[in-house]
Every structure is written in structure tokens, then in C-alpha cells.
Amino acid sequence: MTLLSLTGISKRYGAVTALDRATLEIKAGTLTAIVGASGSGKTTLLRLIAGFEAPDAGRIAFAGAEIAGPSAFVPAHRRAIGLVAQEGALFPHLSVGGNVGFGMDHRSPDAVDALLDAVELDPAIRSRMPHELSGGQQQRVALARALARRPKLMLLDEPFSALDAGLRANMRQMVKRRLTEEGVTGILVTHDQQEALSFADQLAVLEEGRVVQAGSPRELYLQPRTEMLAKFLGDALIIEGIVQSGETDTPLGRVRVGRATADGQVRVLLRPEQVRLVSWSEGTPTAEIVSASFEGPVTVVTFRAAGVQFTLKVPSADAPVQGRASIVLVGTGHVIPQ
Amino acid sequence: MFLPRALTGLRSSMAQAPIELERAAMSLGRPPMAAIWQTTMRLAAPGVAASVALVALGAANELTGTLMLAPNGTRTLATKFWALTSELDYMAAAPYALLLILLSLPLTVLLRLQAERALRR
């Protein structure tokens, strides 16, 4: 069931177009990550969904009713949409308990404690003030505060960006667990593609105010619609090749591509983990190693194959450092549409 | 005349409250006016109080402004004190001076306490 649908949303600030006919559907109970470079319109999109601003064109429907569009505008406080802002945005003049209880219709210490417990905080923290908490604790309190209103949809605006790496992964898992268990649909806005890939059921990529592609993380990672998208979601090898009945000849050797691909010149995407460099044997595609630079777990190997230079991160354990190696390709390549 | 004094305090305290707080309050079910009242205004309150105190102190001690602008016959502590000291009647002026000090004292102490609290943060 679709919980939220955005249809042809546009928003301009003066001469700047923040959103340009963006369209997106979000199913109830799922987690969606919206990714994009800064300035791609993702924060604007979140503000429109939250109801802090109205779109110039298009409509937003939430739980079967239009909440923004030509015929209606429901203000933020009547939308039942929760929000966790970038740095928590806790009310500095209220204690943790006061913050969590802020949105409750019937405030009770037990309910506050239960929520603090749900976000894995010690309820004894209740009487502390926000500036006495660490960044991670503040974010947990912000989540508890937003959950207190039992929203159907939770908006997460880069909530992990201020945390250090280890804590970030931890928080991400906690938030994911919490939302899934409470049955709350989640939208995470982030510029960190790794975070997006590991958090979401659905990934939507924004580019210059448009949703360029939306789908499962696996689909977007392996079958991106554009070259830019391919590079945005991770390291990518994009190679020229010539298709002949479902197989492509490339400088790296022969790659299988989808059967439906028409014969001719194409550009094929391979992820670095699909390319293996093994000890050389006669009659295989050959990589002439140009340089290898050791970086701990991985070694960055630059090599030449059929006259074209490539750079690849290879697990250090069996990385070739000089001479030549054979190239083995794993899985299928993805032909990037022209 | 006391507007700049009032504005410095007000401005800095309003600027301390980020708009995210208002938005958070709205997403927690507060209508816009209530959200502003409970976040930005609430956080600006100490600044407002400080501004009021500064203006009150200034107004109580003001002499030249009062002499120039007040209608004839207006008497304030400051004008009275000034009038008496210029007649070299220090004995008669002393109670007015004392009253001025006493009146300013609570607000001065209050401002000092607030400044210390702000420093500790």
C-alpha cells in the first residue's frame, strides 16, 4: 500500500530550481533513503513532505489524502509526520524528559521512560539537560521525542552526519530496528551512499531536483540508469565494448550482458569487486601491472589491458604488484543506456 | 534613545534560537504561533529581560535627555540630584544619590548574575 506519493513536485527559490517535477512513491512500512549531492534538492523535498513549505507545483498525497497540492494544504502540525533533524534540534531549555514529553497528549513519566528505553538510553538520563549529552545521546532523545507522537512516517534529515563512524553504524542499526518494530515508514536523507545502501529497502537518487532513479539498493547499485549514478553509488569501471549476441568484448575480456541487448557499441559498468586479478596463464586476458600502492587491507593497482589503463582496489592478500596477471570477470556487466 | 541598547540584547538572544527548533515543535503538533512562542520566544526571554533591565537603568539615571525633552516642571531623581549639587547643597542631594544607587542595585546584581551564568555555559 502506498503511504506517500509525490507527483510532479516543483519548488523554486528565486532563480534557483530546487525541485523539478520530482516524482516518488513510498510504500507503508518501508525504509527509503533519498541520496544526492548537496544542492540536489533532498532537503527541500523533506521540508515539503514535513509541511514547512508548500510546493509550487505538483501534489503530495499521504495516507490517501492530499496534504499539499492545488486543492489542499495541511500544515505541519496536523500531518502526523515525525522529524529527526540533523543535530537533533533538542529544545535547550527543557530536560530530556521535557523534550521527549513535548509532543505527548497525555504526558506521563512512565511513557517517557518507556520511550527512552526503546531508543536504548538509561531512563535515569531523564532529568539531564541536552547540552550535557553526547551527540549520539542527543540523536537518540530526538528519535524518542519524535516517536512519542506515534507518527506514520518518520523523516530523518542526515541524523547521523555529526557522529563518528563507529557510532554511526550502531545508530543506523538501532534506528532501523526501532522503525521496523514500531511499523513506522521511514525516509532518510543522506549524502552518504554507503549509509543509504545499507539502511534502505528503497533508494531514490536526486540529481538537480529530479528523481533520476528509484528502486532497491541492489538494483540501483548494479543497474544504474546513468553513468553519473553508477559513479555516485560506488567505485565503477566503465568500459567500452562491442556486443554480439549477449556477450561483450571489452579490453578486460569477454563480459556477459543481458540477453535483450542489441548488438553494437556499448558502455558497460563493472563494479571493482567483479574484476579479479589472478596469476597469469597463457591465452587469458592480460593485465600489465603499471603500479601498485599498498593501503592496508586493499592495494590500489593500476594496470593496462589491451592498451587501456585501469585502476582497481584489490584485496592486499593476493594483489599482484608487478609483471602481469590474468583478468577474471565475475557476474554480468550492466549496459548503461545511451 | 534607548533603542540600540534594547536591540543588542534582543537581537543576539533571538539569533541563538535556530529555526530547526520551531520546525521540531511544529512537527510535534504545535501550531506555528505556539511553536514560535514555546521555542524562539522562550529562548529569547533572558535576553528580553536583560534588555528591559539595561533600558530601565539607563532611563533612571538619564539626565541630559530628561532636561532637554521632558516638559517643564518634570522632576526625576537625576534632575533633582543635579539641581542640588549645582547649588553645592551636597547634604540635600545625598538622599537622591542614595535612592538612585538603591534603585539600580537589584538590576545590576541581576545582570551580573546572568552574565556569569552565560559565561559558565
Coordinates of C-alpha atoms in Angstrom, one line a residue:
Chain A
M1 CA 0.0 0.0 0.0
T2 CA 1.3 3.4 -0.9
L3 CA 1.6 5.7 2.1
L4 CA 3.2 8.7 0.5
S5 CA 3.2 9.8 -3.1
L6 CA 4.8 12.8 -4.6
T7 CA 3.7 13.7 -8.1
G8 CA 5.5 16.2 -10.2
I9 CA 6.7 18.3 -7.3
S10 CA 8.5 21.6 -8.3
K11 CA 9.9 24.2 -6.0
R12 CA 11.9 27.3 -6.8
Y13 CA 13.7 29.8 -4.7
G14 CA 14.1 32.9 -6.8
A15 CA 16.1 31.9 -9.8
V16 CA 17.2 28.6 -8.3
T17 CA 15.2 25.5 -9.1
A18 CA 15.4 23.2 -6.0
L19 CA 13.0 20.6 -7.3
D20 CA 11.9 20.0 -10.8
R21 CA 8.9 17.7 -11.3
A22 CA 10.1 15.1 -8.8
T23 CA 8.0 12.0 -8.5
L24 CA 8.3 9.3 -5.9
E25 CA 6.1 6.6 -4.3
I26 CA 6.7 5.3 -0.8
K27 CA 5.1 2.1 0.5
A28 CA 3.8 1.8 4.0
G29 CA 6.3 0.1 6.4
T30 CA 9.4 0.5 4.2
L31 CA 12.5 2.5 4.7
T32 CA 13.5 4.8 1.8
A33 CA 16.8 6.6 1.5
I34 CA 17.0 9.7 -0.6
V35 CA 20.5 10.4 -1.7
G36 CA 22.0 13.1 -3.8
A37 CA 24.9 15.6 -3.8
S38 CA 24.5 18.8 -1.8
G39 CA 22.2 21.1 -3.7
S40 CA 20.3 18.3 -5.4
G41 CA 17.1 19.2 -3.6
K42 CA 16.9 16.5 -1.0
T43 CA 16.5 18.8 2.0
T44 CA 13.8 20.8 0.1
L45 CA 12.0 17.6 -0.6
L46 CA 12.0 16.7 3.1
R47 CA 10.7 20.2 4.0
L48 CA 7.8 19.9 1.6
I49 CA 6.9 16.4 3.0
A50 CA 7.1 17.7 6.5
G51 CA 4.9 20.7 5.6
F52 CA 7.2 23.6 6.4
E53 CA 6.9 24.8 2.9
A54 CA 4.4 24.4 0.1
P55 CA 5.3 23.1 -3.4
D56 CA 5.0 25.5 -6.4
A57 CA 3.5 22.7 -8.5
G58 CA 2.6 19.0 -8.1
R59 CA 0.8 17.2 -5.3
I60 CA 1.7 15.3 -2.2
A61 CA -0.7 12.6 -1.0
F62 CA -0.2 11.0 2.4
A63 CA -2.3 8.1 3.7
G64 CA -4.8 8.5 1.0
A65 CA -5.4 12.2 1.3
E66 CA -3.9 15.2 -0.4
I67 CA -1.7 17.1 2.0
A68 CA -0.2 19.6 -0.4
G69 CA -1.3 20.5 -3.9
P70 CA -3.7 22.6 -5.9
S71 CA -6.7 21.8 -3.7
A72 CA -5.3 21.4 -0.2
F73 CA -2.5 22.3 2.2
V74 CA -2.3 20.6 5.5
P75 CA 0.1 22.5 7.9
A76 CA 3.0 20.7 9.5
H77 CA 1.4 20.3 13.0
R78 CA -1.6 18.4 11.6
R79 CA 0.4 15.9 9.4
A80 CA 1.4 13.2 11.9
I81 CA 4.8 13.1 10.3
G82 CA 7.8 12.8 12.7
L83 CA 11.1 14.5 12.2
V84 CA 14.6 13.9 13.4
A85 CA 16.8 16.9 12.4
Q86 CA 20.5 16.9 11.6
E87 CA 21.8 17.7 15.1
G88 CA 18.8 16.6 17.0
A89 CA 17.3 20.1 17.5
L90 CA 16.5 19.3 21.1
F91 CA 14.9 22.2 23.0
P92 CA 17.9 23.5 25.0
H93 CA 15.7 24.9 27.8
L94 CA 14.0 21.6 28.5
S95 CA 15.3 18.5 30.2
V96 CA 15.5 15.2 28.3
G97 CA 12.1 14.2 29.9
G98 CA 10.7 17.6 28.9
N99 CA 11.9 17.1 25.3
V100 CA 10.5 13.6 25.0
G101 CA 7.2 14.6 26.6
F102 CA 6.8 17.7 24.5
G103 CA 4.7 16.1 21.8
M104 CA 2.6 13.8 24.1
D105 CA -1.0 14.5 24.5
H106 CA -1.0 12.9 28.0
R107 CA 2.5 13.2 29.4
S108 CA 3.5 10.6 32.0
P109 CA 6.9 9.7 33.4
D110 CA 6.3 6.0 32.6
A111 CA 5.7 6.8 28.9
V112 CA 8.8 8.9 28.8
D113 CA 10.8 6.1 30.4
A114 CA 9.5 3.5 28.0
L115 CA 10.5 5.7 25.0
L116 CA 14.0 6.3 26.4
D117 CA 14.3 2.6 26.9
A118 CA 13.1 1.9 23.4
V119 CA 16.0 4.0 22.0
E120 CA 18.4 2.2 24.3
L121 CA 19.0 5.0 26.7
D122 CA 19.1 4.7 30.5
P123 CA 15.8 6.3 31.8
A124 CA 18.0 8.0 34.6
I125 CA 19.1 10.4 31.9
R126 CA 15.6 11.9 32.1
S127 CA 16.5 14.9 34.2
R128 CA 19.6 15.9 32.3
M129 CA 19.8 18.9 30.0
P130 CA 20.5 18.5 26.3
H131 CA 23.9 20.2 26.5
E132 CA 25.1 17.6 29.0
L133 CA 24.5 14.8 26.5
S134 CA 26.9 13.4 23.8
G135 CA 26.0 13.7 20.1
G136 CA 24.7 10.1 19.9
Q137 CA 22.6 10.5 23.0
Q138 CA 21.1 13.7 21.7
Q139 CA 20.1 11.9 18.5
R140 CA 18.5 9.1 20.5
V141 CA 16.5 11.6 22.5
A142 CA 15.4 13.3 19.3
L143 CA 14.2 10.0 17.9
A144 CA 12.3 9.2 21.2
R145 CA 10.7 12.6 21.1
A146 CA 9.5 12.1 17.5
L147 CA 8.3 8.5 18.2
A148 CA 6.2 9.8 21.2
R149 CA 3.6 11.1 18.7
R150 CA 3.3 7.7 17.1
P151 CA 3.8 9.1 13.6
K152 CA 3.0 7.0 10.5
L153 CA 6.0 8.5 8.7
M154 CA 9.4 9.5 10.2
L155 CA 11.7 11.9 8.4
L156 CA 15.4 11.6 9.1
D157 CA 17.4 14.5 7.9
E158 CA 21.0 13.4 7.9
P159 CA 20.7 12.4 11.5
F160 CA 24.0 10.5 11.7
S161 CA 26.2 13.0 9.9
A162 CA 27.6 14.6 13.1
L163 CA 28.5 11.2 14.6
D164 CA 31.8 9.4 14.3
A165 CA 32.0 6.3 12.0
G166 CA 31.6 3.5 14.6
L167 CA 28.8 5.2 16.4
R168 CA 27.1 6.0 13.1
A169 CA 26.8 2.3 12.1
N170 CA 25.5 1.5 15.5
M171 CA 22.8 4.3 15.5
R172 CA 21.8 3.3 12.0
Q173 CA 21.0 -0.2 13.1
M174 CA 19.2 1.0 16.1
V175 CA 17.0 3.4 14.2
K176 CA 16.3 0.8 11.6
R177 CA 15.2 -1.7 14.2
R178 CA 13.1 0.8 16.1
L179 CA 11.2 2.0 13.0
T180 CA 10.7 -1.6 11.7
E181 CA 9.4 -2.8 15.1
E182 CA 7.1 0.2 15.5
G183 CA 5.8 -0.2 11.9
V184 CA 6.8 3.4 11.1
T185 CA 7.7 4.2 7.5
G186 CA 11.0 6.0 7.3
I187 CA 12.6 8.4 4.9
L188 CA 16.3 9.0 5.4
V189 CA 18.0 11.9 3.6
T190 CA 21.8 11.5 3.3
H191 CA 24.7 12.2 1.1
D192 CA 26.5 9.1 2.2
Q193 CA 25.8 6.4 -0.3
Q194 CA 27.1 3.6 1.9
E195 CA 24.7 4.6 4.6
A196 CA 21.8 4.7 2.0
L197 CA 22.7 1.3 0.6
S198 CA 22.8 -0.4 4.0
F199 CA 19.8 1.4 5.5
A200 CA 17.0 1.3 3.0
D201 CA 14.6 -1.0 1.2
Q202 CA 14.2 1.6 -1.4
L203 CA 16.7 4.1 -2.7
A204 CA 15.9 7.2 -4.6
V205 CA 18.6 9.3 -6.2
L206 CA 18.1 13.0 -6.7
E207 CA 20.0 15.0 -9.3
E208 CA 19.3 18.6 -10.0
G209 CA 15.9 18.4 -8.4
R210 CA 14.7 15.3 -10.2
V211 CA 14.4 11.7 -9.1
V212 CA 16.7 10.1 -11.6
Q213 CA 16.1 6.6 -10.4
A214 CA 14.3 4.8 -7.5
G215 CA 14.4 1.1 -6.7
S216 CA 16.1 -1.4 -4.4
P217 CA 19.6 -0.7 -3.4
R218 CA 20.8 -3.8 -5.3
E219 CA 19.1 -2.7 -8.5
L220 CA 20.5 0.8 -8.3
Y221 CA 24.0 -0.4 -7.5
L222 CA 24.1 -3.0 -10.2
Q223 CA 21.9 -1.4 -12.9
P224 CA 22.1 2.3 -12.6
R225 CA 20.4 4.3 -15.4
T226 CA 23.2 6.8 -15.9
E227 CA 26.9 6.8 -15.7
M228 CA 26.8 9.6 -13.1
L229 CA 24.6 7.4 -10.9
A230 CA 26.9 4.5 -11.3
K231 CA 29.8 6.5 -10.1
F232 CA 27.8 8.1 -7.3
L233 CA 26.9 4.8 -5.7
G234 CA 30.4 3.4 -5.5
D235 CA 33.6 2.8 -7.4
A236 CA 32.8 1.9 -11.0
L237 CA 34.7 0.7 -14.0
I238 CA 33.0 1.9 -17.1
I239 CA 34.4 0.3 -20.3
E240 CA 33.7 0.4 -24.0
G241 CA 32.7 -2.8 -25.6
I242 CA 31.0 -4.4 -28.6
V243 CA 28.0 -6.6 -28.0
Q244 CA 27.5 -9.7 -30.0
S245 CA 24.6 -12.0 -29.1
G246 CA 24.5 -11.3 -25.3
E247 CA 28.3 -11.1 -24.8
T248 CA 30.5 -8.0 -24.9
D249 CA 34.1 -7.9 -26.0
T250 CA 36.0 -5.4 -23.8
P251 CA 39.6 -4.6 -23.1
L252 CA 39.1 -6.6 -19.9
G253 CA 37.9 -9.7 -21.7
R254 CA 34.5 -11.1 -22.5
V255 CA 31.6 -10.0 -20.3
R256 CA 28.1 -11.4 -20.3
V257 CA 25.4 -8.7 -20.5
G258 CA 21.6 -9.0 -20.6
R259 CA 20.2 -11.1 -23.5
A260 CA 18.0 -8.3 -24.7
T261 CA 20.9 -6.0 -25.5
A262 CA 21.1 -5.1 -29.2
D263 CA 24.4 -5.8 -31.0
G264 CA 26.7 -2.8 -31.4
Q265 CA 29.0 -0.4 -29.5
V266 CA 28.0 0.0 -25.8
R267 CA 29.4 1.2 -22.4
V268 CA 29.4 -1.4 -19.8
L269 CA 29.5 -1.0 -16.0
L270 CA 31.5 -3.3 -13.9
R271 CA 31.9 -2.9 -10.1
P272 CA 35.5 -3.4 -8.9
E273 CA 34.6 -6.5 -6.9
Q274 CA 33.6 -8.1 -10.2
V275 CA 37.1 -7.9 -11.6
R276 CA 39.7 -10.4 -10.2
L277 CA 43.4 -10.3 -10.9
V278 CA 44.9 -13.8 -10.7
S279 CA 48.3 -15.3 -11.5
W280 CA 49.0 -15.2 -15.2
S281 CA 48.3 -18.1 -17.6
E282 CA 48.5 -18.3 -21.4
G283 CA 45.6 -17.4 -23.5
T284 CA 43.7 -15.3 -21.0
P285 CA 43.0 -11.5 -21.0
T286 CA 46.2 -10.0 -19.6
A287 CA 46.8 -7.1 -17.2
E288 CA 50.2 -5.4 -17.4
I289 CA 50.8 -4.0 -13.9
V290 CA 51.8 -0.4 -14.1
S291 CA 51.9 0.4 -10.4
A292 CA 50.6 -0.9 -7.1
S293 CA 50.2 1.1 -3.9
F294 CA 49.6 -0.6 -0.6
E295 CA 46.8 0.9 1.6
G296 CA 46.4 -1.8 4.3
P297 CA 43.5 -4.1 3.5
V298 CA 43.4 -3.1 -0.1
T299 CA 46.1 -2.3 -2.7
V300 CA 45.4 0.1 -5.4
V301 CA 46.6 -1.5 -8.6
T302 CA 47.0 0.4 -11.9
F303 CA 47.2 -1.8 -14.9
R304 CA 47.0 -1.8 -18.7
A305 CA 44.8 -4.2 -20.6
A306 CA 44.5 -4.1 -24.4
G307 CA 46.0 -0.6 -24.4
V308 CA 43.6 0.9 -21.9
Q309 CA 44.6 1.9 -18.4
F310 CA 42.5 0.9 -15.3
T311 CA 42.8 1.5 -11.6
L312 CA 41.4 -1.0 -9.2
K313 CA 41.3 -1.7 -5.5
V314 CA 42.3 -5.3 -4.9
P315 CA 42.5 -7.2 -1.5
S316 CA 46.1 -6.9 -0.4
A317 CA 46.4 -10.6 0.3
D318 CA 46.7 -11.6 -3.3
A319 CA 47.3 -8.3 -5.1
P320 CA 49.7 -8.5 -8.0
V321 CA 52.4 -5.9 -7.5
Q322 CA 54.4 -6.2 -10.8
G323 CA 54.6 -8.1 -14.0
R324 CA 51.4 -9.4 -15.4
A325 CA 48.2 -11.0 -14.2
S326 CA 45.2 -12.7 -15.8
I327 CA 41.8 -10.9 -15.6
V328 CA 38.8 -12.9 -14.5
L329 CA 35.4 -11.3 -14.6
V330 CA 32.6 -12.3 -12.2
G331 CA 28.9 -11.9 -12.8
T332 CA 27.3 -9.9 -15.6
G333 CA 28.0 -6.4 -16.8
H334 CA 25.4 -3.8 -17.0
V335 CA 25.0 -1.9 -20.2
I336 CA 24.4 1.8 -19.4
P337 CA 21.6 3.1 -21.6
Q338 CA 22.7 5.8 -24.0
Chain B
M1 CA 17.0 57.0 22.7
F2 CA 17.4 53.6 24.4
L3 CA 16.5 51.6 21.4
P4 CA 20.1 50.5 20.5
R5 CA 20.6 49.3 24.0
A6 CA 17.4 47.3 23.9
L7 CA 18.1 45.9 20.4
T8 CA 21.6 44.5 21.1
G9 CA 20.3 42.2 23.8
L10 CA 17.2 41.2 21.8
R11 CA 19.0 40.5 18.6
S12 CA 21.6 38.2 20.0
S13 CA 19.1 36.2 22.0
M14 CA 16.8 35.8 19.1
A15 CA 19.7 34.7 16.9
Q16 CA 20.5 32.0 19.4
A17 CA 17.3 30.1 18.6
P18 CA 17.7 28.2 15.3
I19 CA 14.7 27.7 13.1
E20 CA 15.0 23.9 13.4
L21 CA 13.6 24.3 16.9
E22 CA 10.4 25.9 15.6
R23 CA 10.2 23.2 13.0
A24 CA 10.7 20.5 15.6
A25 CA 7.9 22.0 17.7
M26 CA 5.6 22.1 14.7
S27 CA 6.3 18.5 13.8
L28 CA 5.4 17.7 17.4
G29 CA 1.9 19.1 16.9
R30 CA 2.3 22.8 17.8
P31 CA 0.6 25.3 15.5
P32 CA 3.1 27.9 14.1
M33 CA 2.4 30.7 16.7
A34 CA 2.6 28.3 19.6
A35 CA 5.8 26.8 18.2
I36 CA 7.4 30.3 17.9
W37 CA 6.2 31.1 21.4
Q38 CA 7.5 28.0 23.0
T39 CA 10.9 27.9 21.3
T40 CA 12.2 31.2 19.9
M41 CA 10.4 33.4 22.3
R42 CA 11.1 31.2 25.3
L43 CA 14.8 31.2 24.5
A44 CA 14.8 34.9 23.9
A45 CA 13.2 35.6 27.3
P46 CA 16.5 36.1 29.2
G47 CA 17.7 38.4 26.5
V48 CA 14.4 40.4 26.7
A49 CA 14.7 40.6 30.5
A50 CA 18.3 41.8 30.2
S51 CA 17.3 44.5 27.6
V52 CA 14.5 45.7 29.9
A53 CA 16.9 46.0 32.8
L54 CA 19.5 47.8 30.7
V55 CA 16.9 50.3 29.5
A56 CA 15.4 50.8 32.9
L57 CA 18.9 51.5 34.4
G58 CA 19.6 53.9 31.6
A59 CA 16.3 55.7 31.9
A60 CA 16.6 56.1 35.7
N61 CA 20.0 57.7 35.5
E62 CA 19.4 59.8 32.4
L63 CA 20.0 63.5 32.9
T64 CA 20.6 65.4 29.7
G65 CA 17.8 63.7 27.8
T66 CA 15.4 64.4 30.5
L67 CA 16.4 68.1 30.8
M68 CA 16.1 68.6 27.1
L69 CA 13.0 66.7 26.3
A70 CA 10.8 66.5 29.4
P71 CA 8.1 69.1 29.8
N72 CA 8.7 71.9 32.3
G73 CA 8.4 71.0 35.9
T74 CA 9.2 67.3 35.4
R75 CA 11.3 66.2 38.3
T76 CA 13.3 62.9 38.4
L77 CA 15.8 61.7 40.8
A78 CA 18.6 62.5 38.4
T79 CA 17.4 66.1 37.7
K80 CA 16.8 66.8 41.4
F81 CA 20.3 65.5 42.3
W82 CA 21.8 67.6 39.6
A83 CA 19.9 70.7 40.6
L84 CA 21.0 70.4 44.2
T85 CA 24.7 69.6 43.5
S86 CA 24.9 72.6 41.2
E87 CA 23.8 74.6 44.2
L88 CA 26.6 73.0 46.2
D89 CA 24.0 71.6 48.6
Y90 CA 25.5 68.2 48.9
M91 CA 23.7 67.3 52.0
A92 CA 20.3 67.7 50.4
A93 CA 21.5 65.9 47.2
A94 CA 22.8 62.8 49.1
P95 CA 19.4 61.1 49.6
Y96 CA 18.6 61.3 45.9
A97 CA 22.0 59.9 45.0
L98 CA 21.4 57.1 47.6
L99 CA 18.0 56.4 46.1
L100 CA 19.4 56.2 42.6
I101 CA 22.0 53.7 43.8
L102 CA 19.5 51.6 45.7
L103 CA 17.1 51.5 42.7
S104 CA 19.9 50.4 40.3
L105 CA 21.3 47.8 42.7
P106 CA 18.9 44.9 42.1
L107 CA 19.0 45.1 38.4
T108 CA 22.8 45.5 38.4
V109 CA 23.1 42.4 40.5
L110 CA 20.7 40.5 38.3
L111 CA 22.6 41.5 35.1
R112 CA 25.9 40.4 36.7
L113 CA 24.5 37.1 37.7
Q114 CA 23.2 36.5 34.2
A115 CA 26.5 37.4 32.7
E116 CA 28.2 34.9 35.0
R117 CA 25.7 32.2 34.1
A118 CA 26.2 32.8 30.4
L119 CA 30.0 32.6 30.8
R120 CA 29.8 29.3 32.6
R121 CA 27.9 27.7 29.6

